[in-house]
Amino acid sequence: MSPVTGIGVRNDFSEFLEQNLNKELLRFTTAGSVDDGKSTLIGRLLHDSKTVYEDQLASVKKSRANRSTGPIDFSLITDGLRAEREQGITIDVGYRYFTTARRKFIIADTPGHEQYTRNMATGASTADLAVILVDATKGLLPQTLRHTYISSLLRIPTLVAAINKMDLLDYQERKFRELERDFLALAESLGIKAVTCIPISALAGDNVVERSVRMPWYTGPAVLEHLERVPIARPVSTLGVRFPVQYVLRPDANFRGFAGQLAGGVIRPGDAVTALPSGQTSRVHSIVTYDGALPEASSPMSVTLTLEDEIDLSRGDMLVSSANLPHASQRFLSTVVWMHAQSLEVGRSYVIKHCARQVRGRATVIRHRVNINTLEPEAAESLHMNDIAAIELETSGPLFFDSYERNRTTGSFIFIDPLTNATVAAGMIRENLSEKSRISAKEQILHSQTPITPLERHQRHGHYPAIILVNARASLAGRLERALFEGGFEAIVVRENSSIPTTKHVWRGLHAAGFVVIYHNPSLSAEERLDLQSAATHYFVDLAEVELPVADAEAVERIFTLVEPLRIPPRQGKSKRVN
Amino acid sequence: MATVPQTLSSTTELQSGQDLPIQVGGGSRLNHLKTLEAESIFILREAAAEFSRPVMLYSIGKDSSVMLRLAQKAFFPGRIPFPLLHIDTNYKFPEMIEFRDQYPKQIDAELLVHKNQEALNAGANPFVLGTQKCCGLLKTKSLLDALVEGGFNAAFGGARRDEEKSRAKERIYSFRDLHGQWDPKNQRPELWNIFNSKIDKGESIRIFPLSNWTELDVWMYIYTENIPIVPLYFAKERQAVVRDGTIVLVYPLDQLHPGEKAQPIRCRMRSLGCVPCTGAIRSDADTVPKIIEEMISFRRSERENRAIDHDEEGSMEIKKREGYF
């Protein structure tokens, strides 16, 4: 299969367009030590897939800093900054693009020097695959271990080890097999399963785009061939919907839509969703896009959702499947990569940005730092540039997350220094450290420290509480209870019972719970009556003081009209359908 | 391609906390354009939500047209919640100005136009000043002034990383200091799709929603989305001169060099800039598919016809450090 983009021979152009629209996107990162030939490999991928344009090549050829001894120094194609060309090194993450007949590729080209670990983590954060360069003449170096470790840390699902400079070893199979064995063992020890080793010469072009005739003993694919065919395993493993709300769209009074990018799962109109942190539930009414309403949306689509009910939801909140909730917690264990010259101070407050949410957070404990050369844990009191560590974090408000292993979007966050505004670290959540390992929305409510206000209770009942004294006509109590109950009131009769002389606590409790208490006590003292009267926060009536019709039914009807004004009208817009 | 059927993703039968299988190929059903679109919309929304005063740099070109459509999509059914800003050098093609004055209005977007009137009054033009100085005054200075005057702390730009090699190193959120300058060696790390929008007063962020798009992606998107573009992109017979191997369209604003004579040439613009500094290419491509077809057979990059990039090795980086988009 030719990797060349385009129509080549003039076949049907619409066929080409069709094919081009069916391409997938594969993001990969490259890592290698200084002089491993990484830039040369990328340059060759770009060049040999015919996407390096002539004039770019021409400008490389005339460049003053051309340090090539061969015909073209491909590394000059990728090293874009003046300092890089002058010093002959790659400083910063550079992004490169090329396309073949099967896929569009985005390369995050990251520097291999020790002091730039943060750049490797940056490039790895969005990668589906990593190409790790190994200089066959030098074998596996400490840097190889580091790059492979960072790849595993950032959960890049697929690795390619490009065993380079095979030309300098006369294309011998023995050396390649040795390195392959060592690399597979390394990857396995880090829990990476999808690994492919390919013997190449980036400089000579062996096994980069075309399979090499100089290594007939190797029967696997060339690098580009592999990149085109390897399954894209996206580590989005929570199957529940994760929809961080980015923006609330309210173009007019009739429309309230929640805009965001699905960070996990598949969503359809009618699906039950829970809003975090409120815990309120609703159903998806519609999936709105510029191109029309959709019957379904999946990660990573950017859409706008409308809900059946008007619930509390704004930027920074998250809509999730009611049947599959994320963790909601303010304490968690995470792996961090420290990226700034100013070191981490335990206990200091940082801004944590997680999905669309910003909270304050502080490290409470550094459990250990990872020795990047041995991968052994070691004690640390603070973290410096390029340190990788396991730390315990506490945030000012809850985050709604999955472990990074399960979801790279809801499991990742950054640290921002509140004084300098610098991004100082990247974090990957490992586990929830709150008492319960996984808190459902229901449980979250059980754990809530917020006291319930009387008004909340009254709104739930739909009316304010009252105390009705019925000593004069005891026969009315039961009828009244039934009538009020049927009329939508929470009403209950409390009768003085000499065997349990605790009635005061009972009516007080029921009144505080928001009930309409119908109180009957034939031996009520004046003091007690005053007590009742002053306890009633909204309405107190002694039926002995009301002129009532003789017939019980009519009397009940009359009392009902007295209670009627206690009703709380339903909140505007509550359960109103949102278009 | 191994994919688990999407039906497996249904959440209805899953219990909270249960160990779930790895979802292989999740989202990979989106083709690359839809994946890019989703990412760009995410970026637009994120910035619109986090900055108090964003603005979209509108250059009228094809990339701006794509960015504008993405903004329409991001905030649909609402209006685009920020204004568009065109830095008018006074040397833009008349067809661009005509398009600029019509299209944003048509889609109900707010448009601001800014000129460095002071420099223009003083007679700034590329023939006398040279492209470097002229760009510095009429584009970079004008842009920085417009941002300050409007109190804008975030500006969207349609630049793509595949355009030029210093752009390949630029973040999606590109931090600019008090003077609007870029420090390539001291950029904020940018991981996943988590963007740091924290700035102090006077500082700003340039935001590039099209960072990961290529020229081919842009044209494919214009084609599939049927996005209106300036007619100069389509081939037609136009009055032009050939100057140092470049086809320069002849407009009243331009000055013919001694001995030059305008002639009709069937040509089109591959990218749009200022009349005196942007060359046309010979072409028969008068439809978007034809442009795409032609582009794929090209072996020359699109900015080649832009004098500004070729003044000096790394000239784009220098301009960007000074505040150029």
Coordinates of N, CA, C and O in Angstrom, one line a residue, chain A residues 367-518:
Chain A
R367 N 4.2 10.7 49.5 CA 4.4 9.3 49.9 C 5.8 8.9 49.5 O 6.5 8.3 50.3
H368 N 6.1 9.1 48.3 CA 7.5 8.8 47.8 C 7.8 9.5 46.5 O 6.8 9.9 45.8
R369 N 9.0 9.7 46.2 CA 9.4 10.1 44.9 C 10.0 8.9 44.2 O 10.5 8.0 44.8
V370 N 9.9 8.9 42.8 CA 10.4 7.8 42.1 C 11.8 8.1 41.6 O 12.0 9.1 40.9
N371 N 12.7 7.3 41.9 CA 14.1 7.5 41.4 C 14.0 7.1 39.9 O 13.8 5.9 39.6
I372 N 14.2 8.0 39.0 CA 13.9 7.9 37.6 C 15.0 6.9 37.0 O 14.7 6.4 35.9
N373 N 16.1 6.7 37.6 CA 17.1 5.8 37.1 C 16.9 4.3 37.5 O 17.2 3.4 36.7
T374 N 16.3 4.1 38.7 CA 16.1 2.8 39.1 C 14.6 2.4 39.3 O 14.3 1.3 39.4
L375 N 13.8 3.5 39.2 CA 12.3 3.4 39.4 C 12.0 2.9 40.8 O 10.9 2.5 41.1
E376 N 13.0 3.0 41.8 CA 12.7 2.7 43.2 C 12.1 3.9 43.8 O 12.5 5.0 43.6
P377 N 11.2 3.6 44.8 CA 10.6 4.8 45.6 C 11.6 5.3 46.6 O 12.4 4.5 47.1
E378 N 11.7 6.6 46.8 CA 12.6 7.1 47.8 C 11.8 8.2 48.5 O 10.9 8.9 48.0
A379 N 12.3 8.5 49.8 CA 11.7 9.6 50.6 C 11.9 10.9 50.0 O 13.0 11.1 49.4
A380 N 11.0 11.9 50.1 CA 11.2 13.2 49.6 C 10.4 14.2 50.5 O 9.3 13.9 50.9
E381 N 11.0 15.3 50.7 CA 10.3 16.4 51.5 C 9.7 17.4 50.6 O 8.8 18.2 51.0
S382 N 10.3 17.5 49.4 CA 9.7 18.5 48.5 C 10.0 17.9 47.1 O 10.6 16.9 47.0
L383 N 9.4 18.5 46.1 CA 9.6 18.0 44.7 C 10.2 19.1 43.8 O 9.8 20.3 43.9
H384 N 11.1 18.7 43.0 CA 11.8 19.6 42.1 C 11.5 19.3 40.7 O 10.9 18.3 40.4
M385 N 11.9 20.2 39.8 CA 11.7 20.1 38.4 C 12.0 18.7 37.9 O 13.1 18.2 38.2
N386 N 11.1 18.1 37.2 CA 11.2 16.7 36.6 C 11.1 15.6 37.6 O 11.3 14.4 37.2
D387 N 10.8 15.9 38.8 CA 10.5 14.8 39.8 C 9.2 14.2 39.5 O 8.2 14.9 39.1
I388 N 9.1 12.9 39.7 CA 7.9 12.2 39.6 C 7.6 11.6 41.0 O 8.5 11.0 41.6
A389 N 6.4 11.8 41.5 CA 6.1 11.3 42.9 C 4.7 11.0 43.1 O 3.8 11.3 42.3
A390 N 4.5 10.2 44.2 CA 3.1 9.9 44.6 C 2.8 10.8 45.8 O 3.5 10.8 46.8
I391 N 1.7 11.6 45.6 CA 1.4 12.5 46.7 C -0.1 12.4 47.0 O -0.9 12.1 46.2
E392 N -0.4 12.8 48.3 CA -1.8 12.8 48.7 C -2.2 14.3 48.6 O -1.5 15.2 49.0
L393 N -3.4 14.5 48.1 CA -3.9 15.8 47.9 C -5.2 16.0 48.6 O -6.0 15.1 48.7
E394 N -5.4 17.3 49.0 CA -6.7 17.6 49.6 C -7.2 18.9 48.9 O -6.4 19.8 48.7
T395 N -8.4 18.9 48.4 CA -8.9 20.1 47.7 C -10.0 20.8 48.4 O -10.7 20.2 49.3
S396 N -10.2 22.1 48.1 CA -11.2 22.9 48.8 C -12.6 22.5 48.5 O -13.6 22.8 49.2
G397 N -12.8 21.9 47.3 CA -14.2 21.4 47.0 C -14.0 20.1 46.3 O -12.9 19.7 45.9
P398 N -15.1 19.3 46.2 CA -15.0 18.0 45.6 C -14.6 18.0 44.1 O -15.1 18.9 43.4
L399 N -13.8 17.0 43.7 CA -13.6 16.8 42.3 C -14.4 15.5 41.9 O -14.6 14.6 42.8
F400 N -14.8 15.4 40.7 CA -15.6 14.3 40.2 C -14.7 13.6 39.2 O -14.4 14.1 38.2
F401 N -14.2 12.4 39.6 CA -13.1 11.8 38.8 C -13.2 10.3 38.8 O -13.9 9.7 39.5
D402 N -12.4 9.8 37.8 CA -12.2 8.4 37.7 C -10.6 8.3 37.9 O -9.9 9.3 37.7
S403 N -10.2 7.1 38.1 CA -8.7 7.0 38.2 C -8.2 7.2 36.7 O -8.9 6.9 35.8
Y404 N -7.0 7.7 36.6 CA -6.4 8.0 35.3 C -6.3 6.8 34.5 O -6.4 6.9 33.3
E405 N -6.1 5.7 35.1 CA -6.0 4.4 34.4 C -7.3 4.1 33.6 O -7.2 3.5 32.6
R406 N -8.4 4.6 34.2 CA -9.7 4.3 33.6 C -10.1 5.4 32.6 O -10.8 5.1 31.7
N407 N -9.7 6.6 32.9 CA -10.2 7.7 32.1 C -9.1 8.8 32.1 O -8.9 9.5 33.1
R408 N -8.5 9.0 31.0 CA -7.4 10.0 30.9 C -7.9 11.4 31.1 O -7.1 12.3 31.4
T409 N -9.2 11.7 30.8 CA -9.7 13.0 30.9 C -10.1 13.3 32.3 O -9.7 14.3 32.9
T410 N -11.0 12.5 32.9 CA -11.5 12.7 34.2 C -10.5 12.3 35.3 O -10.7 12.6 36.5
G411 N -9.4 11.7 34.9 CA -8.4 11.3 35.9 C -7.1 12.2 35.9 O -6.2 11.9 36.6
S412 N -7.2 13.3 35.1 CA -6.0 14.1 35.0 C -6.2 15.6 35.5 O -7.4 16.0 35.5
F413 N -5.2 16.2 36.0 CA -5.4 17.6 36.4 C -4.0 18.3 36.3 O -3.0 17.7 36.1
I414 N -4.0 19.6 36.4 CA -2.8 20.4 36.5 C -2.8 21.3 37.7 O -3.8 21.6 38.3
F415 N -1.5 21.6 38.2 CA -1.3 22.5 39.3 C -0.9 23.8 38.7 O 0.0 23.9 37.9
I416 N -1.5 24.9 39.2 CA -1.1 26.2 38.8 C -0.7 27.0 40.0 O -1.4 27.0 41.1
D417 N 0.4 27.6 40.0 CA 0.9 28.4 41.1 C 0.0 29.7 41.1 O 0.0 30.5 40.2
P418 N -0.6 30.0 42.2 CA -1.6 31.1 42.3 C -0.8 32.5 42.2 O -1.5 33.5 41.9
L419 N 0.4 32.5 42.5 CA 1.2 33.7 42.5 C 1.7 34.0 41.1 O 1.6 35.1 40.6
T420 N 2.4 33.0 40.5 CA 3.1 33.3 39.2 C 2.2 32.9 38.1 O 2.5 33.2 36.9
N421 N 1.1 32.2 38.3 CA 0.2 31.7 37.3 C 0.8 30.6 36.4 O 0.3 30.2 35.4
A422 N 2.0 30.1 36.8 CA 2.7 29.1 36.0 C 2.0 27.7 36.2 O 1.6 27.4 37.3
T423 N 2.0 26.9 35.1 CA 1.6 25.5 35.3 C 2.8 24.8 35.9 O 3.9 24.7 35.2
V424 N 2.7 24.4 37.1 CA 3.9 23.8 37.8 C 3.9 22.3 37.8 O 5.0 21.7 38.1
A425 N 2.8 21.7 37.6 CA 2.8 20.2 37.7 C 1.6 19.6 37.0 O 0.6 20.3 36.7
A426 N 1.8 18.3 36.6 CA 0.7 17.6 36.0 C 0.4 16.4 36.9 O 1.3 15.8 37.5
G427 N -0.9 16.1 37.1 CA -1.2 15.0 38.0 C -2.2 14.0 37.4 O -3.0 14.3 36.5
M428 N -2.0 12.8 37.9 CA -2.8 11.7 37.4 C -3.4 11.0 38.7 O -2.6 10.5 39.5
I429 N -4.7 11.0 38.8 CA -5.3 10.5 40.0 C -5.2 8.9 40.0 O -5.5 8.2 39.0
R430 N -4.8 8.4 41.2 CA -4.7 7.0 41.3 C -5.8 6.4 42.1 O -6.4 5.4 41.8
E431 N -6.1 7.0 43.3 CA -7.2 6.5 44.1 C -7.8 7.5 45.0 O -7.2 8.5 45.3
N432 N -9.1 7.3 45.3 CA -9.8 8.1 46.2 C -9.4 7.8 47.6 O -9.3 6.7 48.0
L433 N -9.1 8.9 48.4 CA -8.7 8.6 49.8 C -9.8 9.0 50.8 O -9.5 9.0 52.0
S434 N -11.0 9.3 50.3 CA -12.0 9.6 51.3 C -12.4 8.3 51.9 O -12.2 7.2 51.3
E435 N -13.1 8.3 53.1 CA -13.4 7.1 53.8 C -14.0 6.0 52.9 O -13.7 4.8 52.9
K436 N -15.0 6.4 52.1 CA -15.6 5.5 51.2 C -14.8 5.5 49.9 O -14.5 6.6 49.4
S437 N -14.5 4.3 49.4 CA -13.7 4.3 48.2 C -14.5 4.9 47.0 O -13.9 5.4 46.1
R438 N -15.7 4.7 47.0 CA -16.5 5.2 45.9 C -17.9 5.7 46.4 O -18.6 5.0 47.0
I439 N -18.1 7.0 46.3 CA -19.3 7.6 46.8 C -20.3 7.8 45.7 O -20.1 8.5 44.8
S440 N -21.5 7.2 45.9 CA -22.5 7.5 45.0 C -23.2 8.8 45.3 O -23.0 9.4 46.4
A441 N -24.0 9.3 44.4 CA -24.6 10.6 44.6 C -25.5 10.5 45.9 O -25.6 11.4 46.7
K442 N -26.1 9.3 46.0 CA -27.0 9.1 47.2 C -26.2 9.2 48.5 O -26.5 9.8 49.5
E443 N -25.0 8.4 48.4 CA -24.1 8.4 49.6 C -23.6 9.8 49.8 O -23.3 10.2 51.0
Q444 N -23.3 10.5 48.8 CA -22.8 11.8 48.9 C -23.7 12.7 49.7 O -23.3 13.5 50.6
I445 N -25.0 12.5 49.5 CA -26.0 13.2 50.2 C -26.0 12.8 51.7 O -26.0 13.6 52.6
L446 N -25.8 11.5 51.9 CA -25.7 11.0 53.3 C -24.5 11.6 54.0 O -24.5 11.7 55.2
H447 N -23.4 11.9 53.3 CA -22.2 12.5 53.9 C -22.2 14.0 54.0 O -21.3 14.6 54.5
S448 N -23.2 14.6 53.4 CA -23.2 16.0 53.3 C -23.3 16.6 54.7 O -24.1 16.2 55.6
Q449 N -22.6 17.7 55.0 CA -22.5 18.3 56.3 C -23.5 19.5 56.3 O -23.7 20.1 57.3
T450 N -24.1 19.8 55.2 CA -25.0 21.0 55.1 C -26.3 20.7 55.8 O -27.0 19.8 55.5
P451 N -26.6 21.5 56.9 CA -27.9 21.2 57.6 C -29.1 21.6 56.7 O -28.9 22.5 55.8
I452 N -30.2 20.9 56.8 CA -31.3 21.2 56.0 C -32.1 22.3 56.7 O -32.4 22.3 57.9
T453 N -32.4 23.3 55.9 CA -33.1 24.5 56.5 C -34.6 24.2 56.5 O -35.1 23.3 55.7
P454 N -35.3 24.8 57.4 CA -36.8 24.6 57.5 C -37.4 24.9 56.1 O -38.3 24.1 55.7
L455 N -36.9 25.9 55.4 CA -37.6 26.2 54.2 C -37.5 25.1 53.2 O -38.4 24.8 52.4
E456 N -36.3 24.4 53.2 CA -36.1 23.3 52.3 C -37.2 22.2 52.5 O -37.8 21.6 51.6
R457 N -37.5 22.0 53.9 CA -38.5 21.0 54.2 C -39.9 21.5 53.7 O -40.6 20.7 53.2
H458 N -40.1 22.7 54.0 CA -41.5 23.3 53.6 C -41.7 23.1 52.1 O -42.8 22.8 51.6
Q459 N -40.6 23.4 51.3 CA -40.7 23.3 49.9 C -40.9 21.9 49.5 O -41.7 21.6 48.5
R460 N -40.3 21.0 50.1 CA -40.5 19.6 49.8 C -42.0 19.2 50.0 O -42.6 18.5 49.2
H461 N -42.5 19.6 51.2 CA -43.9 19.3 51.5 C -44.9 20.1 50.6 O -46.0 19.7 50.4
G462 N -44.5 21.3 50.2 CA -45.4 22.1 49.5 C -46.3 23.0 50.3 O -47.2 23.6 49.8
H463 N -46.0 23.1 51.6 CA -46.7 24.0 52.5 C -45.9 24.3 53.8 O -45.0 23.6 54.1
Y464 N -46.4 25.3 54.4 CA -45.8 25.6 55.7 C -46.4 24.8 56.8 O -47.5 24.3 56.6
P465 N -45.8 24.7 58.0 CA -46.3 23.9 59.0 C -47.4 24.7 59.8 O -47.5 25.9 59.7
A466 N -48.2 23.9 60.6 CA -49.2 24.6 61.4 C -49.5 23.7 62.7 O -49.2 22.5 62.7
I467 N -50.1 24.3 63.6 CA -50.6 23.5 64.8 C -52.1 23.9 64.9 O -52.5 25.0 65.0
I468 N -52.9 22.8 64.9 CA -54.3 23.0 65.0 C -54.8 22.3 66.3 O -54.6 21.1 66.5
L469 N -55.3 23.1 67.2 CA -55.8 22.6 68.5 C -57.3 22.2 68.4 O -58.1 23.0 68.0
V470 N -57.6 20.9 68.7 CA -59.0 20.5 68.4 C -59.7 20.0 69.7 O -60.4 19.0 69.7
N471 N -59.4 20.5 70.8 CA -60.0 20.0 72.1 C -61.5 20.1 72.1 O -62.1 19.3 72.7
A472 N -62.1 21.2 71.6 CA -63.5 21.4 71.7 C -64.3 20.3 71.0 O -65.2 19.7 71.6
R473 N -63.9 20.0 69.8 CA -64.7 18.9 69.0 C -63.7 17.8 68.6 O -63.3 17.8 67.5
A474 N -63.4 16.9 69.5 CA -62.5 15.9 69.3 C -62.8 15.1 68.0 O -61.9 14.6 67.3
S475 N -64.1 14.9 67.7 CA -64.5 14.1 66.6 C -64.0 14.7 65.2 O -63.9 14.0 64.2
L476 N -63.6 15.9 65.2 CA -63.1 16.5 64.0 C -61.7 16.1 63.6 O -61.3 16.1 62.4
A477 N -60.9 15.7 64.6 CA -59.5 15.4 64.4 C -59.2 14.5 63.2 O -58.5 14.8 62.3
G478 N -59.8 13.3 63.3 CA -59.6 12.3 62.3 C -60.0 12.7 60.9 O -59.3 12.5 59.9
R479 N -61.2 13.3 60.9 CA -61.8 13.8 59.6 C -60.9 14.8 59.0 O -60.6 14.8 57.8
L480 N -60.4 15.7 59.8 CA -59.5 16.8 59.4 C -58.2 16.3 58.8 O -57.7 16.7 57.8
E481 N -57.7 15.3 59.5 CA -56.4 14.7 59.1 C -56.6 14.1 57.7 O -55.8 14.4 56.8
R482 N -57.7 13.4 57.5 CA -57.9 12.8 56.2 C -58.1 13.8 55.1 O -57.5 13.8 54.0
A483 N -58.9 14.8 55.4 CA -59.2 15.9 54.4 C -57.9 16.6 54.0 O -57.6 16.9 52.8
L484 N -57.1 17.0 55.0 CA -55.9 17.7 54.7 C -54.9 16.8 53.9 O -54.3 17.2 53.0
F485 N -54.8 15.6 54.4 CA -53.9 14.6 53.7 C -54.3 14.5 52.2 O -53.4 14.6 51.3
E486 N -55.6 14.3 52.0 CA -56.0 14.2 50.6 C -55.8 15.5 49.8 O -55.6 15.4 48.6
G487 N -55.8 16.5 50.5 CA -55.7 17.8 49.9 C -54.2 18.2 49.7 O -53.9 19.3 49.3
G488 N -53.3 17.3 49.9 CA -51.9 17.5 49.6 C -51.1 18.0 50.8 O -49.9 18.3 50.7
F489 N -51.6 18.0 52.0 CA -50.9 18.4 53.2 C -50.3 17.2 53.9 O -50.9 16.2 53.9
E490 N -49.2 17.4 54.5 CA -48.6 16.4 55.4 C -49.3 16.7 56.8 O -48.9 17.6 57.5
A491 N -50.3 16.0 57.1 CA -51.0 16.2 58.4 C -51.0 15.0 59.3 O -51.1 13.9 58.8
I492 N -51.0 15.2 60.5 CA -51.0 14.1 61.4 C -51.7 14.5 62.8 O -51.5 15.6 63.2
V493 N -52.5 13.6 63.3 CA -53.1 13.8 64.6 C -52.2 13.3 65.7 O -51.6 12.2 65.7
V494 N -52.0 14.2 66.7 CA -51.3 13.8 67.9 C -52.2 13.9 69.1 O -52.8 14.9 69.4
R495 N -52.4 12.7 69.7 CA -53.3 12.7 70.9 C -52.5 12.5 72.1 O -51.6 11.7 72.2
E496 N -53.0 13.2 73.1 CA -52.3 13.0 74.5 C -52.6 11.6 74.9 O -53.7 11.1 74.9
N497 N -51.5 10.9 75.3 CA -51.6 9.6 75.7 C -50.9 9.5 77.0 O -49.7 9.6 77.2
S498 N -51.7 9.1 78.0 CA -51.2 9.2 79.4 C -50.1 8.1 79.6 O -49.2 8.2 80.5
S499 N -50.1 7.1 78.8 CA -49.1 6.0 79.0 C -47.8 6.4 78.5 O -46.7 5.9 79.0
I500 N -47.7 7.3 77.6 CA -46.4 7.8 77.1 C -46.4 9.4 77.2 O -46.8 10.1 76.3
P501 N -46.0 9.9 78.4 CA -46.2 11.3 78.6 C -45.1 12.1 77.9 O -44.4 12.9 78.6
T502 N -44.9 12.0 76.6 CA -43.8 12.7 75.9 C -44.4 13.5 74.8 O -43.7 13.8 73.9
T503 N -45.7 13.8 74.8 CA -46.4 14.4 73.7 C -45.7 15.7 73.2 O -45.6 15.9 72.1
K504 N -45.2 16.5 74.2 CA -44.6 17.7 73.8 C -43.5 17.5 72.8 O -43.4 18.2 71.8
H505 N -42.6 16.5 73.1 CA -41.5 16.2 72.1 C -42.1 15.8 70.8 O -41.5 16.1 69.7
V506 N -43.2 15.1 70.9 CA -43.8 14.6 69.6 C -44.3 15.7 68.7 O -43.9 15.8 67.6
W507 N -45.1 16.6 69.3 CA -45.7 17.6 68.4 C -44.6 18.6 68.0 O -44.6 19.1 66.9
R508 N -43.6 18.8 68.9 CA -42.5 19.7 68.5 C -41.8 19.2 67.3 O -41.5 19.9 66.4
G509 N -41.5 17.9 67.5 CA -40.7 17.2 66.4 C -41.5 17.2 65.1 O -40.9 17.6 64.0
L510 N -42.7 16.9 65.1 CA -43.5 16.9 63.9 C -43.7 18.3 63.3 O -43.6 18.4 62.1
H511 N -43.8 19.2 64.1 CA -44.0 20.6 63.6 C -42.6 21.0 63.0 O -42.6 21.6 61.9
A512 N -41.5 20.7 63.6 CA -40.2 21.0 63.1 C -40.0 20.3 61.7 O -39.3 20.8 60.8
A513 N -40.6 19.1 61.6 CA -40.5 18.4 60.3 C -41.4 19.0 59.2 O -41.4 18.5 58.1
G514 N -42.2 20.0 59.6 CA -43.0 20.7 58.6 C -44.4 20.2 58.5 O -45.1 20.5 57.6
F515 N -44.9 19.4 59.4 CA -46.3 18.8 59.4 C -47.3 19.8 59.8 O -47.0 20.8 60.6
V516 N -48.5 19.6 59.4 CA -49.7 20.3 60.0 C -50.1 19.3 61.1 O -50.6 18.2 60.9
V517 N -49.8 19.8 62.4 CA -50.1 18.9 63.5 C -51.5 19.2 64.1 O -51.8 20.4 64.4
I518 N -52.3 18.2 64.1 CA -53.6 18.3 64.7 C -53.6 17.8 66.1 O -53.4 16.6 66.3

